[in-house]
JSON list of C-alpha atoms in Angstrom, two decimals:
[
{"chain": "Q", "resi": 1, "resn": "UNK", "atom": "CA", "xyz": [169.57, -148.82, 162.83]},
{"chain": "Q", "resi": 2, "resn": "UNK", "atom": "CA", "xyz": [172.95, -148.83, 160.97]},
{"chain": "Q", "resi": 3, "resn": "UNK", "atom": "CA", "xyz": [175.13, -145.78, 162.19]},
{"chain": "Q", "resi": 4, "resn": "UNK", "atom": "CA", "xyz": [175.63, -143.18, 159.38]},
{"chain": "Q", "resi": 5, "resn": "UNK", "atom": "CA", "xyz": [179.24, -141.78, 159.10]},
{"chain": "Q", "resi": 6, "resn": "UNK", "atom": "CA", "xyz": [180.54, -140.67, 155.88]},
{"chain": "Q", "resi": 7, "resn": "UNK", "atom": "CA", "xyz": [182.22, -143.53, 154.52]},
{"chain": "Q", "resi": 8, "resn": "UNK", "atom": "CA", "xyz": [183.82, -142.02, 151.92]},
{"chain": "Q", "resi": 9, "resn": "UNK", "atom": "CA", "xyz": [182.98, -138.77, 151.80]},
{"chain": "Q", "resi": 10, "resn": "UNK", "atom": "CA", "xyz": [185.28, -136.75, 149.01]},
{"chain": "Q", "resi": 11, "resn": "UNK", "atom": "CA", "xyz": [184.51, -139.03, 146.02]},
{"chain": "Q", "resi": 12, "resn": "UNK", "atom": "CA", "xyz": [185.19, -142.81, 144.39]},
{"chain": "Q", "resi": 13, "resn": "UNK", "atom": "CA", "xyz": [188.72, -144.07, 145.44]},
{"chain": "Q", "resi": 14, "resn": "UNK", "atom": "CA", "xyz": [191.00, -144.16, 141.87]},
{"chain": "Q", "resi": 15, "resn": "UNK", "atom": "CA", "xyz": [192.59, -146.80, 143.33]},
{"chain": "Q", "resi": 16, "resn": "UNK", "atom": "CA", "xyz": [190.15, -149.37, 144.38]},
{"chain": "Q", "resi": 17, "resn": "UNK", "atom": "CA", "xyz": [190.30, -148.70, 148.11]},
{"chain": "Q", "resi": 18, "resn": "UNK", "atom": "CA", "xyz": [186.23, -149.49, 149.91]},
{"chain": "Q", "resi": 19, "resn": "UNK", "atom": "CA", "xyz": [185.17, -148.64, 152.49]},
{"chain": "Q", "resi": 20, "resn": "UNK", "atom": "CA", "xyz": [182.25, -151.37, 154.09]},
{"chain": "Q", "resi": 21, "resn": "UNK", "atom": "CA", "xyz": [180.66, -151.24, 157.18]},
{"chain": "Q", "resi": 22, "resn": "UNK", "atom": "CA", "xyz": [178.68, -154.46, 158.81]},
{"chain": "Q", "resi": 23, "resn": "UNK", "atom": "CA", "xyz": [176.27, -154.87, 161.00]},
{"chain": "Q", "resi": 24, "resn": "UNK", "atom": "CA", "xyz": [175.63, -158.59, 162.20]},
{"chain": "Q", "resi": 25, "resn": "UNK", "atom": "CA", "xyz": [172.85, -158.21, 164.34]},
{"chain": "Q", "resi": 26, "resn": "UNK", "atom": "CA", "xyz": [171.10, -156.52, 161.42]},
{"chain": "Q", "resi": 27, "resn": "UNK", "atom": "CA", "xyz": [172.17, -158.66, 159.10]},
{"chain": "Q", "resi": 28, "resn": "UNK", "atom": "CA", "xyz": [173.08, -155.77, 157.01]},
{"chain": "Q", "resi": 29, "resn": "UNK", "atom": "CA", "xyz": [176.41, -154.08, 155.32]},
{"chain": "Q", "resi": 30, "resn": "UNK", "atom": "CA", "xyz": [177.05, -150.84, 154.04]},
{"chain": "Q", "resi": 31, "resn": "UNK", "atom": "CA", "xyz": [179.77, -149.30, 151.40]},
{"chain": "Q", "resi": 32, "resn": "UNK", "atom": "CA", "xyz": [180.63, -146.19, 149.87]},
{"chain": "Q", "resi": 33, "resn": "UNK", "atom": "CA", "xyz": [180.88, -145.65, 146.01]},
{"chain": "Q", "resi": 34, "resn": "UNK", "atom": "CA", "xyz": [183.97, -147.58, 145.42]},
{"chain": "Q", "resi": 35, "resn": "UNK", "atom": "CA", "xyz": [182.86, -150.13, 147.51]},
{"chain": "Q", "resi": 36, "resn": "UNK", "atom": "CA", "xyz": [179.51, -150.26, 145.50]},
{"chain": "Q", "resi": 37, "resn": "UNK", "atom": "CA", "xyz": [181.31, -150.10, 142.09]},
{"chain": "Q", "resi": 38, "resn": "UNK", "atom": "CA", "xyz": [183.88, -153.51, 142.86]},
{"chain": "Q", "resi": 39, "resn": "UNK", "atom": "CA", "xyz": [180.51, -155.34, 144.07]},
{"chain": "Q", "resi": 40, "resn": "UNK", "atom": "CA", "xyz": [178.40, -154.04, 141.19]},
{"chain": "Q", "resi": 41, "resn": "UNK", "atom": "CA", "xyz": [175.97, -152.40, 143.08]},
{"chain": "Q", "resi": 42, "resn": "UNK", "atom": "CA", "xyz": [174.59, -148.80, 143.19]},
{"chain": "Q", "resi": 43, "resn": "UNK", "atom": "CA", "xyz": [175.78, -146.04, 145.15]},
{"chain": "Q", "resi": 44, "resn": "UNK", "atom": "CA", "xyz": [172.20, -146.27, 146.76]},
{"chain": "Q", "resi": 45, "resn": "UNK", "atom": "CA", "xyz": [172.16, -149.80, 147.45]},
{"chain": "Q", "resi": 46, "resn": "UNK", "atom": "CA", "xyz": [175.05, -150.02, 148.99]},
{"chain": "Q", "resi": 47, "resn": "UNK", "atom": "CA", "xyz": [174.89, -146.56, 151.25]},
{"chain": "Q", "resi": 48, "resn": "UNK", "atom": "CA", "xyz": [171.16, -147.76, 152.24]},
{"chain": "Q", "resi": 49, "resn": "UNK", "atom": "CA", "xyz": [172.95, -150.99, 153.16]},
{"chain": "Q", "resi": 50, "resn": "UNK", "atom": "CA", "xyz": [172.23, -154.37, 151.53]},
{"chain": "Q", "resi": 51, "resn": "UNK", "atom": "CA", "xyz": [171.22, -157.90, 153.03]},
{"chain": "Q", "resi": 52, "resn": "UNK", "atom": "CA", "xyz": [174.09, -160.16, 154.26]},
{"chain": "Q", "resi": 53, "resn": "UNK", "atom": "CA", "xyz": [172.86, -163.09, 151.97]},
{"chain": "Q", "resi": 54, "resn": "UNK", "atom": "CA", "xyz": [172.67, -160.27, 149.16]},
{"chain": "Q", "resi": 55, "resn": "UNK", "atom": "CA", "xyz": [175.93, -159.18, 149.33]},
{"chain": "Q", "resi": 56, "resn": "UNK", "atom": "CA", "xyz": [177.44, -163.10, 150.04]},
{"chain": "Q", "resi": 57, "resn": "UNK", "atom": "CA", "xyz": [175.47, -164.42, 146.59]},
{"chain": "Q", "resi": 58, "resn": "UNK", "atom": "CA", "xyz": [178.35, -162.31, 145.04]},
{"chain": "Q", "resi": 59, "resn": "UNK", "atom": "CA", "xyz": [180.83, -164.32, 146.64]},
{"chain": "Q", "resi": 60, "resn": "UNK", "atom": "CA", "xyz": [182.73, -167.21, 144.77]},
{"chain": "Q", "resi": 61, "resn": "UNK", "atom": "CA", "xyz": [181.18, -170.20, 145.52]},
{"chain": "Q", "resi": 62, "resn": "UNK", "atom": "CA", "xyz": [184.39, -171.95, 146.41]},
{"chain": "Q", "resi": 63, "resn": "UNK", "atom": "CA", "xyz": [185.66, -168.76, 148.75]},
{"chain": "Q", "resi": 64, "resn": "UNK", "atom": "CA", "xyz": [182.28, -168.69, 150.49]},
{"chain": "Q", "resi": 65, "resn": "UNK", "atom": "CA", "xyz": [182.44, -172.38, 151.79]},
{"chain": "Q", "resi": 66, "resn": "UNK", "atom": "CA", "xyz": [185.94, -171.89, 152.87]},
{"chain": "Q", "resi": 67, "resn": "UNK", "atom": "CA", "xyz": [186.43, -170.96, 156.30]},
{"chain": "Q", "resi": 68, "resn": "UNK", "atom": "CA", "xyz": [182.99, -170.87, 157.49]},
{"chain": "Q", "resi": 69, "resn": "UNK", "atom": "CA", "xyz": [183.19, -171.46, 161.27]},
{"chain": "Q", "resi": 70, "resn": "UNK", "atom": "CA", "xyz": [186.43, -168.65, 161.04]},
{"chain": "Q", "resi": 71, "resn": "UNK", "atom": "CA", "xyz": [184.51, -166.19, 159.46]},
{"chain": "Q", "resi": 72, "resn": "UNK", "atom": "CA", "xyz": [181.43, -166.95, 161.94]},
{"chain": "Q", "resi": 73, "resn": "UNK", "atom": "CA", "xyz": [183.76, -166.47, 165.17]},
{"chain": "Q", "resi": 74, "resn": "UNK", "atom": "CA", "xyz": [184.89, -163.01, 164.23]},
{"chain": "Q", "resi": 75, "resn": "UNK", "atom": "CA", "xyz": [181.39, -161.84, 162.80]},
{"chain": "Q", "resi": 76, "resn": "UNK", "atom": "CA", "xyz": [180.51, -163.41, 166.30]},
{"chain": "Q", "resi": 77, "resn": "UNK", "atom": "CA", "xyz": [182.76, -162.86, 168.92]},
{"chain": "Q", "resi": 78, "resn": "UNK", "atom": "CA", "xyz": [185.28, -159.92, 167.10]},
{"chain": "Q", "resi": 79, "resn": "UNK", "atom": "CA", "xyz": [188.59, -159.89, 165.92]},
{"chain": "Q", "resi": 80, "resn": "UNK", "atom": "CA", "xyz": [190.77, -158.33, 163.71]},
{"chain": "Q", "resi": 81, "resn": "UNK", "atom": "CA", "xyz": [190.59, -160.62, 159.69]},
{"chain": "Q", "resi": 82, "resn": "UNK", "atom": "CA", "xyz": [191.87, -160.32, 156.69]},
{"chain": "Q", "resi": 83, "resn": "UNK", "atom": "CA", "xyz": [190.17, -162.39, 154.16]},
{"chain": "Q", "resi": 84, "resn": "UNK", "atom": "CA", "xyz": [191.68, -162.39, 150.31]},
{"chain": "Q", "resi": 85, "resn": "UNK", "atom": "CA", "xyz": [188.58, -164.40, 147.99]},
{"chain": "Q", "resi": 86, "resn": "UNK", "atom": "CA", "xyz": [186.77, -163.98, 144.43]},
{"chain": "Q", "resi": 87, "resn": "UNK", "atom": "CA", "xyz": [183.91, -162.07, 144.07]},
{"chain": "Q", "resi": 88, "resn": "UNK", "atom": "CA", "xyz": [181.35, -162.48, 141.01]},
{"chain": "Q", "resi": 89, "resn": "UNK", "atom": "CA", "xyz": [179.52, -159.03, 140.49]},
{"chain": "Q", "resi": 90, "resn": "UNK", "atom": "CA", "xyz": [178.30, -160.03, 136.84]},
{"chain": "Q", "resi": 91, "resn": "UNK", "atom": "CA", "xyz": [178.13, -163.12, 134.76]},
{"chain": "Q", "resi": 92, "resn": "UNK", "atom": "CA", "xyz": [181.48, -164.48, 133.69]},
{"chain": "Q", "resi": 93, "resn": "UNK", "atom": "CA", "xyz": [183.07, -161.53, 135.54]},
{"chain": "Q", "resi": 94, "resn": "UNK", "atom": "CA", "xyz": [185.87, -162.84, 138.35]},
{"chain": "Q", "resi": 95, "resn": "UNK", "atom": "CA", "xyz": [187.46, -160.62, 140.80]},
{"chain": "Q", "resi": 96, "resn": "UNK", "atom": "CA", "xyz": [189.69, -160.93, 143.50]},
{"chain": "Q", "resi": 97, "resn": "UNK", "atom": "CA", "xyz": [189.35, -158.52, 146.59]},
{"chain": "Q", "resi": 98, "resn": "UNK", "atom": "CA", "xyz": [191.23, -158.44, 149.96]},
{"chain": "Q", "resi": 99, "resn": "UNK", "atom": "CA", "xyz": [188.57, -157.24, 152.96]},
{"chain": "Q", "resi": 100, "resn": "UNK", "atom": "CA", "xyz": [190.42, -156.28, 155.93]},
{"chain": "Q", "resi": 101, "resn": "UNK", "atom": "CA", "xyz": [189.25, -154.75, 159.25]},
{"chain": "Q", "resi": 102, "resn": "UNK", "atom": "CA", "xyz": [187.64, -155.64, 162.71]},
{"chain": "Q", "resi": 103, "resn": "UNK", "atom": "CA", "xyz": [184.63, -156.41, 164.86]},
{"chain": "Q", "resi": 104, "resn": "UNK", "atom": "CA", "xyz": [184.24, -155.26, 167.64]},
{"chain": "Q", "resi": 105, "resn": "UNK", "atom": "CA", "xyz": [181.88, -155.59, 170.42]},
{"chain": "Q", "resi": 106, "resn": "UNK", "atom": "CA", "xyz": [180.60, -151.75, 171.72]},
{"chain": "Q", "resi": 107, "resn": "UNK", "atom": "CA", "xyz": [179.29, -150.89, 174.90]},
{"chain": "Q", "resi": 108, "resn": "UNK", "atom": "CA", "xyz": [175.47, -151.62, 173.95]},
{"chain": "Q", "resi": 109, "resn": "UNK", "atom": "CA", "xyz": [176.94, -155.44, 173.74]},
{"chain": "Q", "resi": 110, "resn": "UNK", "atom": "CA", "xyz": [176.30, -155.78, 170.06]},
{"chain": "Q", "resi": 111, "resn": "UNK", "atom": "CA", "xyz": [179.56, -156.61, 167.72]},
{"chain": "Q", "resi": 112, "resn": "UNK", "atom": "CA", "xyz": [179.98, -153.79, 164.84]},
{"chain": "Q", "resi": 113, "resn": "UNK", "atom": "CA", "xyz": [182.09, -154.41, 161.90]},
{"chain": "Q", "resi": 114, "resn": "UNK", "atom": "CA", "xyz": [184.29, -151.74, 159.79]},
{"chain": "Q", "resi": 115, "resn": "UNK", "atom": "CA", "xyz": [187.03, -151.73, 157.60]},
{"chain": "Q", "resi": 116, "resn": "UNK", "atom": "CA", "xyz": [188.08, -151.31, 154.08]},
{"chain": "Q", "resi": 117, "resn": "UNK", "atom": "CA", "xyz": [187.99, -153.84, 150.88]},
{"chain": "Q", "resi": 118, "resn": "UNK", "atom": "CA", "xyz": [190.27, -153.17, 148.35]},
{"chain": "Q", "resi": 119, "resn": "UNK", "atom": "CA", "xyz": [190.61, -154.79, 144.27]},
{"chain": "Q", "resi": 120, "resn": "UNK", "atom": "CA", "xyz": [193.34, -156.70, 143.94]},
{"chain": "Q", "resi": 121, "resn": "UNK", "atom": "CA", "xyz": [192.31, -158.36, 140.92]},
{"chain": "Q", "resi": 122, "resn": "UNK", "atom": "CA", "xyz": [195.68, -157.16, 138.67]},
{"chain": "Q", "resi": 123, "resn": "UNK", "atom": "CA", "xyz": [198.21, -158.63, 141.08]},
{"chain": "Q", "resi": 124, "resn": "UNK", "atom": "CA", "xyz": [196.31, -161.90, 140.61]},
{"chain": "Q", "resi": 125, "resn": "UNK", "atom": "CA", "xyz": [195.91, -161.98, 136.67]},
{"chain": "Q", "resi": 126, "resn": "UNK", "atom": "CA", "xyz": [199.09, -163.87, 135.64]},
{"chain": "Q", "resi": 127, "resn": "UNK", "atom": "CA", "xyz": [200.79, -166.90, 135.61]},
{"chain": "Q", "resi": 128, "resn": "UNK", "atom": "CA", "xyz": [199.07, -170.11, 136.45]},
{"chain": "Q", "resi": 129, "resn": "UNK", "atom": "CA", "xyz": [196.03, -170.19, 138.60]},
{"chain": "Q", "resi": 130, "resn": "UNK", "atom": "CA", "xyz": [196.15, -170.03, 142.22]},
{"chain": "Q", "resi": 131, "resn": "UNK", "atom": "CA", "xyz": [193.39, -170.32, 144.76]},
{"chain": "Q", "resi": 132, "resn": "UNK", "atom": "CA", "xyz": [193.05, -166.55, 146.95]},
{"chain": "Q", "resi": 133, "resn": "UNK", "atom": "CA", "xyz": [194.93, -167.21, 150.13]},
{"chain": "Q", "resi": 134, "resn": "UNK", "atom": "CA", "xyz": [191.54, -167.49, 151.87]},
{"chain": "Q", "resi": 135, "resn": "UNK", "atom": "CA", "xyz": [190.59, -165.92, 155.45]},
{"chain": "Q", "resi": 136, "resn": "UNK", "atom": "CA", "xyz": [192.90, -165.16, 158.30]},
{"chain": "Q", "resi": 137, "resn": "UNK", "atom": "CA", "xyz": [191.53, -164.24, 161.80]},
{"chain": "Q", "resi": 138, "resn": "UNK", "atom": "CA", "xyz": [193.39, -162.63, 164.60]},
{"chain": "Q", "resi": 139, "resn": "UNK", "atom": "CA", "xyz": [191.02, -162.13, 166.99]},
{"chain": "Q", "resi": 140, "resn": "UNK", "atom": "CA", "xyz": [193.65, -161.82, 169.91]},
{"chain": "Q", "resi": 141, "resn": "UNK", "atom": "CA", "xyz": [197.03, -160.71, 168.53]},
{"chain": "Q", "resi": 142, "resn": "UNK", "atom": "CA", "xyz": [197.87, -157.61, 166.86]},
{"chain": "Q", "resi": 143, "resn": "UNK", "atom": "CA", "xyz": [199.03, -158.99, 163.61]},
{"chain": "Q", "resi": 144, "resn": "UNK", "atom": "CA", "xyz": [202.55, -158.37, 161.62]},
{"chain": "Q", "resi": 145, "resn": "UNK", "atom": "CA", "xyz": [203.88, -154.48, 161.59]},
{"chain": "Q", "resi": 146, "resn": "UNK", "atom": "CA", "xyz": [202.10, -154.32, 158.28]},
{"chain": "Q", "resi": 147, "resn": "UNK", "atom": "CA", "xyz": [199.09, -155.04, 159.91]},
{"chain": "Q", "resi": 148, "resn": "UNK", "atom": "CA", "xyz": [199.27, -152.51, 162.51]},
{"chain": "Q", "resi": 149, "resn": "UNK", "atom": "CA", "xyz": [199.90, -150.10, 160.39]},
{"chain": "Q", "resi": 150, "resn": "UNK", "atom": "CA", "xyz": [197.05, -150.77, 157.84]},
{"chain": "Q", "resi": 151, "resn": "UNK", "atom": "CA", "xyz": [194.99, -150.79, 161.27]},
{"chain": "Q", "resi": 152, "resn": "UNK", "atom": "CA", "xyz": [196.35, -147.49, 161.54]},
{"chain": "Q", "resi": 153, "resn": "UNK", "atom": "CA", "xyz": [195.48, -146.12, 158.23]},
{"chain": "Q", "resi": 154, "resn": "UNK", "atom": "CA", "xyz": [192.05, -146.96, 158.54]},
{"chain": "Q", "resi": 155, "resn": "UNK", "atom": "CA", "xyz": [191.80, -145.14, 161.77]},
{"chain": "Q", "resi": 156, "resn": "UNK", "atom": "CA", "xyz": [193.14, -142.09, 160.02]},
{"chain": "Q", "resi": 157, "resn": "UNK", "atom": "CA", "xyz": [190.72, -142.84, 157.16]},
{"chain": "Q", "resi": 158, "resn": "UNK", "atom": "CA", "xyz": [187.80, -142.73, 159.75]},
{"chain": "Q", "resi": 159, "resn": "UNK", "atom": "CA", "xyz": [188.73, -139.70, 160.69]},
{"chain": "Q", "resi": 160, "resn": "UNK", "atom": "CA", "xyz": [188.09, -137.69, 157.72]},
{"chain": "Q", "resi": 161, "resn": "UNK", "atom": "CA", "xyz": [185.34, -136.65, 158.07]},
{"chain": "Q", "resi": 162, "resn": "UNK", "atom": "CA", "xyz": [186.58, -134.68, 161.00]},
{"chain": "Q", "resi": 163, "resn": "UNK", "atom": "CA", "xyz": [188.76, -132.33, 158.24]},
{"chain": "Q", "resi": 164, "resn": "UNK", "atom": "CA", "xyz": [188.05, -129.06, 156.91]},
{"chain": "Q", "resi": 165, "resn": "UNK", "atom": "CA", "xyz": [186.59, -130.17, 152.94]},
{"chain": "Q", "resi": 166, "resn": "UNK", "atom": "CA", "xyz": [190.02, -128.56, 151.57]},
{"chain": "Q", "resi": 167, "resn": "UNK", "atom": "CA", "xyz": [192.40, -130.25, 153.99]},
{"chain": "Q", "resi": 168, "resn": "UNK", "atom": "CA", "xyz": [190.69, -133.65, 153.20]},
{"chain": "Q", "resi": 169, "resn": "UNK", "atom": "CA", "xyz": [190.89, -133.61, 149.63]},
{"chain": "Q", "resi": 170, "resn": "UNK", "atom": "CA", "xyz": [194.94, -133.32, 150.12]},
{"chain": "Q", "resi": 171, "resn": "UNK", "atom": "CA", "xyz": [194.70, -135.87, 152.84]},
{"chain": "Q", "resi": 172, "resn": "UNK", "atom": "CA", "xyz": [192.41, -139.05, 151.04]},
{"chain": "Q", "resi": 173, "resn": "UNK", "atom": "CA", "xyz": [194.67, -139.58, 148.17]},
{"chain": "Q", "resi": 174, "resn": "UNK", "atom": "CA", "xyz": [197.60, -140.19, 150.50]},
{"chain": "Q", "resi": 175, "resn": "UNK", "atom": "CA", "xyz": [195.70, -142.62, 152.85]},
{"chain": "Q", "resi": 176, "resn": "UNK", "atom": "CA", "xyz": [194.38, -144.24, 149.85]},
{"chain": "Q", "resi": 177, "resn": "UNK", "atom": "CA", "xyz": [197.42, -144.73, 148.45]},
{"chain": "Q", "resi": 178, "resn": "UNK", "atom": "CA", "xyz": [198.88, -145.83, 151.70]},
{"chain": "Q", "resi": 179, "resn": "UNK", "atom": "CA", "xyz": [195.90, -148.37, 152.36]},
{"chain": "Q", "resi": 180, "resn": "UNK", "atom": "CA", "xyz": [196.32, -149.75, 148.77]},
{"chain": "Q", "resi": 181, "resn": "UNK", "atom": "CA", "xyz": [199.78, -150.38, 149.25]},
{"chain": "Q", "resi": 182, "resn": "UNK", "atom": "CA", "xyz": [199.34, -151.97, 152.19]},
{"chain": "Q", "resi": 183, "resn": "UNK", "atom": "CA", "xyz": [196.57, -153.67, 151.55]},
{"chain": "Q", "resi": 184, "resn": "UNK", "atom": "CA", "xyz": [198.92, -155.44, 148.77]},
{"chain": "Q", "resi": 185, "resn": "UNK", "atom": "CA", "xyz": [201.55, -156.57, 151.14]},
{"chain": "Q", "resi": 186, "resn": "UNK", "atom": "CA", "xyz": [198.58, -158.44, 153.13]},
{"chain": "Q", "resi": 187, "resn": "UNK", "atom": "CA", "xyz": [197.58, -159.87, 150.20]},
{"chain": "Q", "resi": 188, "resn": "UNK", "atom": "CA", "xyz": [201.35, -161.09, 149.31]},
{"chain": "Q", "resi": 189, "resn": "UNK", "atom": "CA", "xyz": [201.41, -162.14, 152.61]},
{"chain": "Q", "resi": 190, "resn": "UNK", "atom": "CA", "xyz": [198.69, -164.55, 153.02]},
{"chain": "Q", "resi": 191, "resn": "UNK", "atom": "CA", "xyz": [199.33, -165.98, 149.63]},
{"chain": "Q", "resi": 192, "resn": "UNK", "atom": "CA", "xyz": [203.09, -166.38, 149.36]},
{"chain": "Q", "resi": 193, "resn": "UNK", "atom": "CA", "xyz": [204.99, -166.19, 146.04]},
{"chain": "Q", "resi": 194, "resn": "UNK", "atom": "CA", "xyz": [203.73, -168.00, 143.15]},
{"chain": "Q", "resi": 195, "resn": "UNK", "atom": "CA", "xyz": [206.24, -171.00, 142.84]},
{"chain": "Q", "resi": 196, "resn": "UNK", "atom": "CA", "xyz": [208.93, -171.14, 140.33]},
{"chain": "Q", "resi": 197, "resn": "UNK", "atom": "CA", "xyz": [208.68, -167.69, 140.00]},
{"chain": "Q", "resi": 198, "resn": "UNK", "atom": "CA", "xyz": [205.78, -167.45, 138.07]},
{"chain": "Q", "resi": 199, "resn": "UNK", "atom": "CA", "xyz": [202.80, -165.16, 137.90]},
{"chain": "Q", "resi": 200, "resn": "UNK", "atom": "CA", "xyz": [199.36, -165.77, 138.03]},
{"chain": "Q", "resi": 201, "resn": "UNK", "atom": "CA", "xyz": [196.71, -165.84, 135.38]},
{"chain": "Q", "resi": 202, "resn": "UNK", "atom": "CA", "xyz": [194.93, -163.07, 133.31]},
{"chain": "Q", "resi": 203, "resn": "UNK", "atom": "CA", "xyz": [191.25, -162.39, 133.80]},
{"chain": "Q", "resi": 204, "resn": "UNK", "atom": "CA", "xyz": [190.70, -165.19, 135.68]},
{"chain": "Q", "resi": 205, "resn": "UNK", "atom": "CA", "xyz": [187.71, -167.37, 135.13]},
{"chain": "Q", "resi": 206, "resn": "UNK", "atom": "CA", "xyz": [184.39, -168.51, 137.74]},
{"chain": "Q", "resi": 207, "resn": "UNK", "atom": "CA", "xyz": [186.18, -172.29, 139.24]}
]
C-alpha cells in the first residue's frame, strides 16, 4: 500500500510548491492539492494516487524520451534528481515544472520516492525558446550547497505534520517560500543563462 502522511496538510501552496510522493514497485504516485492543480488532476486523484503511465501521458513528449535510462537508474537503484521538463495538463496548455527529490531504498528493500515539484513556468516565458535543461541525477554525491539546502527544506517540510495546527500555519509559508526560491536557483542552474542576454518565450507552445 502507499504510506499516508499528510503531504500538504494546511492548504494549496500560493506559490506553486508540490508535494509528490512515488512508489515504483506500485507503479503509483501521489500529490497534494497543489501538486494535483499544476498536473490538472483532482485533489482525489492525486491523494488516492494515480498510475505511473497516467501521470507520464502528461509529460511532453520530447522531455519524456529524454533521459530514459537516467531516470530508470534512480527510480531503480535511488539517488538524489532534479529533473526541469514540460508538462501538458490540457490541450494546447504547456508548462514547465522542476521535480526535485530522492529515492531511496528502505529497510523492507523496496526504493520509495519523495520530494517536491514546483511551477516554474514564468521564469521560462520569455525570450526565444529554449529546451528545459532536462534531468540531472546524483545518485552518489550530495549536490551544490543549493542542493543541500533544498534537501534540507524538504526535510523540514516533512516534518509538519509533526507541528501544533497554529505553529504550522506560521511555519509553511516560510518553507514554501524558501523551497520556491530554491527550487529556482536549480532550475537556473541546470539551464544556464539564456545567451545574449535574452529571455525566454511567453506561453510557450506543445514542440
Amino acid at each position: 500500500m502507499l504510506t499516508r502522511p499528510a503531504l500538504t496538510p494546511f492548504g494549496m501552496s500560493a506559490l506553486g510548491v508540490g508535494m509528490w510522493e512515488d512508489v515504483p514497485h506500485l507503479g503509483r504516485v501521489r500529490g497534494d492539492a497543489t501538486m494535483a492543480r499544476i498536473f490538472g488532476l483532482t485533489e482525489a486523484e492525486a491523494a488516492q494516487g494515480v498510475s505511473w503511465e497516467q501521470l507520464s501521458a502528461l509529460f511532453h513528449p520530447e522531455d519524456l524520451a529524454r533521459d530514459q535510462i537516467q531516470r530508470r537508474r534512480v527510480r531503480d537503484e535511488g539517488g538524489l534528481f532534479a529533473w526541469e521538463h514540460r508538462i501538458v495538463p490540457a490541450p494546447g496548455l504547456v508548462r514547465w515544472v522542476l521535480a526535485r527529490g530522492r529515492f531511496e531504498r528502505r529497510a523492507d528493500g523496496l526504493v520509495y520516492g519523495r520530494g517536491i515539484v514546483i511551477d516554474i513556468t514564468d521564469s521560462r516565458t520569455e525570450g526565444p525558446f529554449e529546451p528545459p535543461a532536462g534531468f540531472l541525477g546524483a545518485p552518489a554525491e550530495q549536490g551544490s550547497v543549493v542542493e543541500q539546502m533544498a534537501d534540507g527544506a524538504m526535510r523540514l517540510w516533512e516534518r509538519l505534520g509533526d507541528l501544533g495546527l497554529d505553529e504550522a500555519k506560521r511555519v509553511q509559508p516560510l518553507l514554501e517560500a524558501l523551497l520556491y526560491e530554491l527550487g529556482r536557483q536549480i532550475a537556473a542552474s541546470l539551464s544556464g543563462p539564456p545567451p545574449n542576454g535574452q529571455r525566454r518565450p511567453r506561453n510557450p507552445k506543445a514542440h
